[in-house]
Amino acid sequence: MSACSTNCSCIAYAYDHRKHECLVWEGPLLNVKQLSEDDGYGNDFYLKLDPSESIMKGHKNTKVVGLLWAIIIPTVSFALVFSLLVYCARRKKELKRKGDNLLLLDLTIESNSSELTESSRHGDSRRGKVKMPLFSFASVSAATGNFSPGNKLGEGGFGPVYKGTLQRGDVAVKRLSRKSGQGWEELKNEAMLIATLQHKNLVRLLGCCIEGDEKILVYEYMPNKSLDFFIFDAEKRKILDWGKRIQIIQGVAQGLLYLHQYSRLRIIHRDLKASNILLDTDMNPKISDFGMARIFGGNESEANTSRIVGTQGYMSPEYLMQGVFSIKSDVFSFGVLLLEILSGRKNTGQLLGYAWELWSSDKGSDIVDPLLLVDMSSMSMVLRYINIALLCVQESAADRPTMSDVVAMLNNDSTVLPYPNEPGFLFVRSKVKANPISGVSDLSYLKNETDSIFEGR
């Protein structure tokens, strides 16, 4: 290399590994053939260039690279910005189409019964495939006057219910409270269950709204609100004559029978109470609020849970004390509800013991709402219904009738009714007689508003 660099005539050089000698080219470079006769060795060929040419080449390379970057960077940046704008536009369009306009809902069209029936035919495994109409929060808010207090129909344990006014009718909007214990699982449970169940004595779910923290269910509107609105009010209860009370009792019994026996899914409601019985224009009852309902398999008869849900005064003793629930748990709740309808009294703890004490003393008529005593011709039927109610609230679940038995007893006046055993809870004036159930050392939470204590038998 040193020899070539000091020789102005040298234009190239190479080292021949085979001959172990340096090859130098002077003058025009016409032939490098002698480098190709190598066997097993590679030879590096060095070409001498003018320094200025090398610098210019470097400058040209730098200019080319700079030009490429000047083209590539803006192009890539433009592509990224364009892609982002397209994504945002599509996302915005999807969000706009996320929910239908509730205000345009056609209430004359029932839910897609063929699709729902097909889904329910396959049991719980296909519940997630039921399609439920989804409404936008903006349209739900508009329908309820931005959830105006004037449109508020009432408030349950999981949040307020509002009246929604549409172009073709009214709906009831249940807005789950963010402070409530009911969340996504309960909402999904209620939506899927009601969507797959079709019965005239079950409330119809029209759709739902899920946006951000908002969880909303939209039902058919029941103009007469719920049963507790009437039965526990001294003035409004006058509307419920014996004929209407029979109508309500029969309807609730039919709805429960459908859930337990005739629906394709065996359902345990677990929260049957007066406030969950809605009344339509003709005072026909419809069971609502399936957030706590539970599906049973074909061979299941009972189940255990460590999470006790429901309403004090309506829960069966085996469920409240041991977490065991079955269709007989709903039967117990129905018995309590039946006694409330017949007496016009709310079960705050004393009702079962009071009814049992009078019944066992042959004073059953003293339980009856005085408003029903106007027509004494119906007294025998009222007393028969009290007998049925006491059969439903017996301490042992095995002693209680099924809803099929209850419906038969309600409809067949000639059937001789058995004498009931003591109810599951009796009012005690002093203390709790029974030993606490394992895991429950303090029964003070069973106290009612008047600080009465129950006996868990």
Coordinates of C-alpha atoms in Angstrom, one line a residue, residues 62-407:
T62 CA -24.8 13.0 2.2
K63 CA -27.1 15.0 -0.1
V64 CA -28.9 11.8 -1.2
V65 CA -29.4 10.6 2.3
G66 CA -30.7 14.0 3.4
L67 CA -33.0 14.2 0.5
L68 CA -34.4 10.7 1.3
W69 CA -35.0 11.7 4.9
A70 CA -36.7 14.9 3.8
I71 CA -39.1 12.8 1.7
I72 CA -39.6 9.9 4.1
I73 CA -40.3 11.8 7.3
P74 CA -43.1 14.0 6.0
T75 CA -44.6 11.1 4.1
V76 CA -44.7 8.8 7.1
S77 CA -45.9 11.6 9.4
F78 CA -48.7 12.4 6.9
A79 CA -49.7 8.8 6.7
L80 CA -49.8 8.5 10.5
V81 CA -51.9 11.6 10.9
F82 CA -54.3 10.6 8.1
S83 CA -54.7 7.1 9.7
L84 CA -55.4 8.7 13.1
L85 CA -58.0 11.0 11.6
V86 CA -59.7 8.1 9.8
Y87 CA -59.7 6.0 13.0
C88 CA -61.2 8.9 15.0
A89 CA -63.9 9.5 12.4
R90 CA -64.9 5.8 12.3
R91 CA -64.8 5.6 16.1
K92 CA -67.0 8.7 16.4
K93 CA -69.4 7.2 13.9
E94 CA -69.5 3.9 15.8
L95 CA -70.1 5.7 19.1
K96 CA -73.0 7.6 17.5
R97 CA -74.4 4.2 16.3
K98 CA -73.7 2.6 19.7
G99 CA -77.2 3.0 20.9
D100 CA -80.5 3.3 19.1
N101 CA -82.8 6.3 19.7
L102 CA -85.1 5.3 22.5
L103 CA -87.5 8.1 21.5
L104 CA -88.3 6.3 18.3
L105 CA -89.0 2.9 19.9
D106 CA -92.1 1.2 18.4
L107 CA -93.9 -0.2 21.5
T108 CA -96.3 -2.2 19.4
I109 CA -93.6 -4.5 18.2
E110 CA -92.8 -7.3 20.6
S111 CA -89.3 -8.6 21.2
N112 CA -88.0 -11.0 18.6
S113 CA -89.8 -14.0 20.1
S114 CA -88.5 -16.5 17.6
E115 CA -84.9 -15.6 18.3
L116 CA -85.5 -15.6 22.1
T117 CA -87.3 -18.9 22.0
E118 CA -84.4 -20.4 20.0
S119 CA -81.9 -19.1 22.6
S120 CA -83.9 -20.3 25.6
R121 CA -84.3 -23.7 24.0
H122 CA -80.6 -24.3 24.5
G123 CA -80.6 -23.3 28.2
D124 CA -78.0 -21.3 30.1
S125 CA -75.1 -22.0 27.8
R126 CA -76.6 -19.7 25.1
R127 CA -77.8 -16.9 27.3
G128 CA -75.1 -14.6 26.2
K129 CA -76.3 -14.9 22.6
V130 CA -79.6 -13.2 23.2
K131 CA -79.7 -9.9 21.4
M132 CA -80.9 -7.0 23.5
P133 CA -81.8 -3.6 22.0
L134 CA -79.2 -1.0 23.1
F135 CA -80.2 2.6 23.5
S136 CA -78.0 5.7 23.7
F137 CA -77.7 7.5 27.0
A138 CA -78.6 10.8 25.3
S139 CA -82.0 9.4 24.1
V140 CA -82.7 7.8 27.5
S141 CA -81.9 11.1 29.2
A142 CA -84.2 13.0 26.8
A143 CA -87.0 10.5 27.3
T144 CA -86.9 11.0 31.1
G145 CA -86.5 14.8 31.0
N146 CA -82.9 14.4 32.1
F147 CA -84.0 12.1 34.9
S148 CA -86.3 14.8 36.2
P149 CA -87.6 14.3 39.8
G150 CA -91.1 14.9 38.4
N151 CA -90.7 11.7 36.3
K152 CA -89.5 9.6 39.2
L153 CA -91.8 6.6 39.8
G154 CA -90.1 5.3 42.8
E155 CA -86.8 3.9 44.1
G156 CA -85.7 0.4 44.9
G157 CA -82.7 -1.0 46.6
F158 CA -80.6 -0.7 43.4
G159 CA -81.6 2.7 42.2
P160 CA -84.5 5.0 41.0
V161 CA -87.1 4.2 38.4
Y162 CA -88.3 7.0 36.0
K163 CA -91.1 7.4 33.5
G164 CA -89.9 7.9 30.0
T165 CA -92.1 9.6 27.4
L166 CA -91.6 8.4 23.8
Q167 CA -93.3 9.3 20.5
R168 CA -95.4 6.1 20.6
G169 CA -96.0 5.6 24.3
D170 CA -94.3 5.5 27.7
V171 CA -91.6 3.3 29.3
A172 CA -90.2 2.7 32.7
V173 CA -86.4 3.4 33.0
K174 CA -84.5 1.8 35.9
R175 CA -81.2 3.6 36.5
L176 CA -78.8 1.6 38.6
S177 CA -77.3 3.7 41.4
R178 CA -73.5 3.9 41.4
K179 CA -73.7 3.4 45.2
S180 CA -75.8 0.3 44.9
G181 CA -74.5 -3.3 45.3
Q182 CA -75.9 -4.2 41.9
G183 CA -73.4 -4.1 39.1
W184 CA -72.7 -5.4 35.7
E185 CA -73.3 -9.1 36.5
E186 CA -76.7 -8.4 38.1
L187 CA -77.7 -6.2 35.2
K188 CA -76.6 -8.8 32.6
N189 CA -78.4 -11.5 34.6
E190 CA -81.7 -9.6 34.7
A191 CA -81.5 -8.6 31.0
M192 CA -80.8 -12.0 29.8
L193 CA -83.3 -13.7 32.0
I194 CA -86.2 -11.4 31.2
A195 CA -85.3 -11.5 27.5
T196 CA -85.5 -15.3 27.4
L197 CA -88.7 -15.6 29.5
Q198 CA -92.1 -14.8 27.9
H199 CA -95.2 -14.8 30.1
K200 CA -98.0 -12.4 30.6
N201 CA -97.3 -12.2 34.3
L202 CA -93.6 -11.3 33.9
V203 CA -92.6 -7.7 33.1
R204 CA -91.3 -7.2 29.5
L205 CA -87.8 -5.8 29.1
L206 CA -87.5 -3.5 26.0
G207 CA -83.8 -2.8 26.1
C208 CA -80.9 -1.4 28.0
C209 CA -78.3 1.4 28.0
I210 CA -74.6 0.9 29.0
E211 CA -72.4 3.9 28.6
G212 CA -69.4 4.6 30.9
D213 CA -70.6 4.2 34.5
E214 CA -74.3 4.2 33.4
K215 CA -76.3 1.0 33.7
I216 CA -79.9 1.4 32.7
L217 CA -82.8 -1.0 31.9
V218 CA -85.9 0.0 29.9
Y219 CA -89.1 -1.8 30.7
E220 CA -92.7 -1.6 29.5
Y221 CA -94.5 1.0 31.5
M222 CA -96.8 -0.1 34.3
P223 CA -99.2 2.9 34.9
N224 CA -100.3 1.6 38.4
K225 CA -96.8 1.3 39.7
S226 CA -96.2 -1.6 42.1
L227 CA -98.4 -3.5 44.6
D228 CA -96.9 -2.0 47.7
F229 CA -98.0 1.5 46.4
F230 CA -101.6 0.3 47.0
I231 CA -101.7 -2.5 49.6
F232 CA -99.9 -0.6 52.4
D233 CA -101.8 2.7 52.0
A234 CA -105.0 3.1 53.9
E235 CA -106.7 5.1 51.1
K236 CA -105.3 3.5 48.0
R237 CA -106.0 0.0 49.4
K238 CA -109.7 0.7 49.0
I239 CA -109.3 0.3 45.2
L240 CA -108.3 -3.3 45.8
D241 CA -111.6 -5.1 46.4
W242 CA -111.7 -8.9 46.8
G243 CA -112.0 -9.5 43.1
K244 CA -108.9 -7.4 42.3
R245 CA -106.9 -9.1 45.1
I246 CA -107.8 -12.5 43.7
Q247 CA -106.7 -11.4 40.3
I248 CA -103.3 -10.2 41.7
I249 CA -102.8 -13.4 43.7
Q250 CA -103.7 -15.7 40.8
G251 CA -101.4 -13.7 38.4
V252 CA -98.4 -13.8 40.7
A253 CA -98.9 -17.5 41.3
Q254 CA -99.1 -18.2 37.6
G255 CA -95.9 -16.2 37.0
L256 CA -94.0 -18.1 39.7
L257 CA -95.3 -21.4 38.4
Y258 CA -94.0 -20.6 34.9
L259 CA -90.6 -19.7 36.3
H260 CA -90.4 -22.9 38.4
Q261 CA -91.9 -25.4 36.0
Y262 CA -92.9 -24.3 32.6
S263 CA -90.2 -22.1 31.3
R264 CA -87.3 -23.7 29.5
L265 CA -85.0 -22.4 32.3
R266 CA -86.0 -23.2 35.9
I267 CA -85.7 -19.9 37.6
I268 CA -85.6 -19.1 41.4
H269 CA -86.5 -15.4 41.8
R270 CA -85.1 -14.9 45.3
D271 CA -86.5 -11.4 45.7
L272 CA -90.3 -11.8 45.4
K273 CA -92.0 -9.0 47.3
A274 CA -94.8 -6.4 47.0
S275 CA -92.6 -3.7 45.5
N276 CA -91.5 -6.2 42.7
I277 CA -95.1 -6.9 41.6
L278 CA -96.0 -4.3 39.0
L279 CA -99.6 -3.5 38.0
D280 CA -100.8 -2.6 34.5
T281 CA -103.8 -0.5 33.5
D282 CA -106.2 -3.3 34.4
M283 CA -104.3 -4.1 37.7
N284 CA -102.9 -7.3 36.2
P285 CA -99.7 -8.2 38.1
K286 CA -96.3 -8.7 36.5
I287 CA -93.2 -10.0 38.4
S288 CA -90.2 -7.8 37.9
D289 CA -86.6 -7.4 39.1
F290 CA -84.6 -10.5 38.2
G291 CA -81.2 -9.2 39.2
M292 CA -81.0 -11.7 42.0
A293 CA -82.6 -14.6 40.2
R294 CA -80.8 -17.9 39.8
I295 CA -81.0 -20.6 37.1
F296 CA -81.3 -24.2 38.1
G297 CA -80.2 -27.1 36.0
G298 CA -82.6 -29.8 35.0
N299 CA -81.8 -32.1 38.0
E300 CA -81.0 -29.4 40.5
S301 CA -83.5 -29.0 43.4
E302 CA -81.5 -26.7 45.8
A303 CA -78.2 -24.8 46.1
N304 CA -76.1 -23.1 48.6
T305 CA -74.6 -19.6 48.6
S306 CA -72.5 -17.6 51.0
R307 CA -74.0 -14.4 49.6
I308 CA -77.5 -13.8 51.1
V309 CA -79.5 -11.5 48.9
G310 CA -83.2 -10.5 49.2
T311 CA -85.4 -8.5 51.4
Q312 CA -86.0 -8.9 55.2
G313 CA -89.4 -10.4 55.9
Y314 CA -89.6 -12.3 52.7
M315 CA -86.7 -14.7 53.0
S316 CA -87.2 -18.3 54.1
P317 CA -85.4 -19.4 57.3
E318 CA -83.2 -22.0 55.5
Y319 CA -82.0 -19.4 53.1
L320 CA -81.5 -16.6 55.6
M321 CA -79.8 -18.7 58.2
Q322 CA -78.0 -21.3 56.1
G323 CA -77.8 -19.9 52.5
V324 CA -79.8 -22.8 51.2
F325 CA -82.3 -21.9 48.5
S326 CA -84.7 -23.7 46.2
I327 CA -88.1 -23.3 44.6
K328 CA -89.5 -23.6 48.1
S329 CA -87.7 -20.4 49.0
D330 CA -89.9 -18.6 46.5
V331 CA -92.9 -20.4 47.8
F332 CA -92.2 -19.0 51.3
S333 CA -91.9 -15.5 49.8
F334 CA -95.2 -16.0 48.0
G335 CA -96.8 -17.0 51.3
V336 CA -95.7 -13.8 53.0
L337 CA -96.9 -11.8 50.0
L338 CA -100.3 -13.6 50.2
L339 CA -100.7 -12.7 53.9
E340 CA -99.8 -9.1 53.1
I341 CA -102.5 -8.9 50.4
L342 CA -105.1 -10.5 52.6
S343 CA -104.4 -8.4 55.7
G344 CA -103.2 -5.1 54.2
R345 CA -100.3 -5.3 56.7
K346 CA -96.6 -5.2 55.8
N347 CA -94.5 -8.0 57.3
T348 CA -92.0 -6.1 59.5
G349 CA -91.5 -9.1 61.7
Q350 CA -94.8 -9.7 63.5
L351 CA -97.1 -10.7 60.7
L352 CA -96.3 -14.4 60.5
G353 CA -96.5 -14.9 64.3
Y354 CA -99.6 -12.8 64.5
A355 CA -101.4 -14.7 61.7
W356 CA -100.4 -18.1 63.2
E357 CA -101.6 -17.1 66.7
L358 CA -105.0 -16.0 65.4
W359 CA -105.3 -19.0 63.0
S360 CA -104.5 -21.5 65.7
S361 CA -107.0 -19.9 68.0
D362 CA -109.8 -20.1 65.4
K363 CA -109.8 -16.3 64.9
G364 CA -108.5 -16.3 61.3
S365 CA -111.0 -13.6 60.3
D366 CA -109.2 -11.2 62.6
I367 CA -106.3 -11.3 60.2
V368 CA -108.4 -10.1 57.3
D369 CA -108.2 -6.5 56.0
P370 CA -111.4 -4.7 57.4
L371 CA -112.0 -3.5 53.9
L372 CA -112.8 -7.0 52.8
L373 CA -115.3 -7.6 55.6
V374 CA -117.9 -5.5 53.8
D375 CA -118.7 -8.5 51.7
M376 CA -119.0 -11.4 54.2
S377 CA -120.0 -13.8 51.4
S378 CA -116.3 -14.0 50.4
M379 CA -115.1 -14.7 53.9
S380 CA -114.8 -18.5 53.5
M381 CA -112.6 -17.9 50.4
V382 CA -110.5 -15.4 52.3
L383 CA -110.0 -17.9 55.1
R384 CA -109.1 -20.6 52.6
Y385 CA -106.4 -18.3 51.1
I386 CA -105.0 -17.6 54.6
N387 CA -104.7 -21.4 55.1
I388 CA -102.8 -21.6 51.8
A389 CA -100.5 -18.7 52.9
L390 CA -99.7 -20.5 56.2
L391 CA -98.9 -23.7 54.3
C392 CA -96.4 -21.7 52.2
V393 CA -94.5 -20.2 55.2
Q394 CA -94.1 -23.4 57.2
E395 CA -90.7 -23.8 58.9
S396 CA -89.6 -26.9 56.9
A397 CA -89.1 -26.5 53.2
A398 CA -90.2 -30.1 52.7
D399 CA -93.6 -29.3 54.2
R400 CA -94.3 -26.4 51.9
P401 CA -96.3 -27.0 48.7
T402 CA -94.9 -26.4 45.3
M403 CA -96.3 -23.6 43.2
S404 CA -98.1 -26.2 41.1
D405 CA -99.8 -27.4 44.3
V406 CA -100.5 -23.8 45.3
V407 CA -102.2 -22.9 42.0

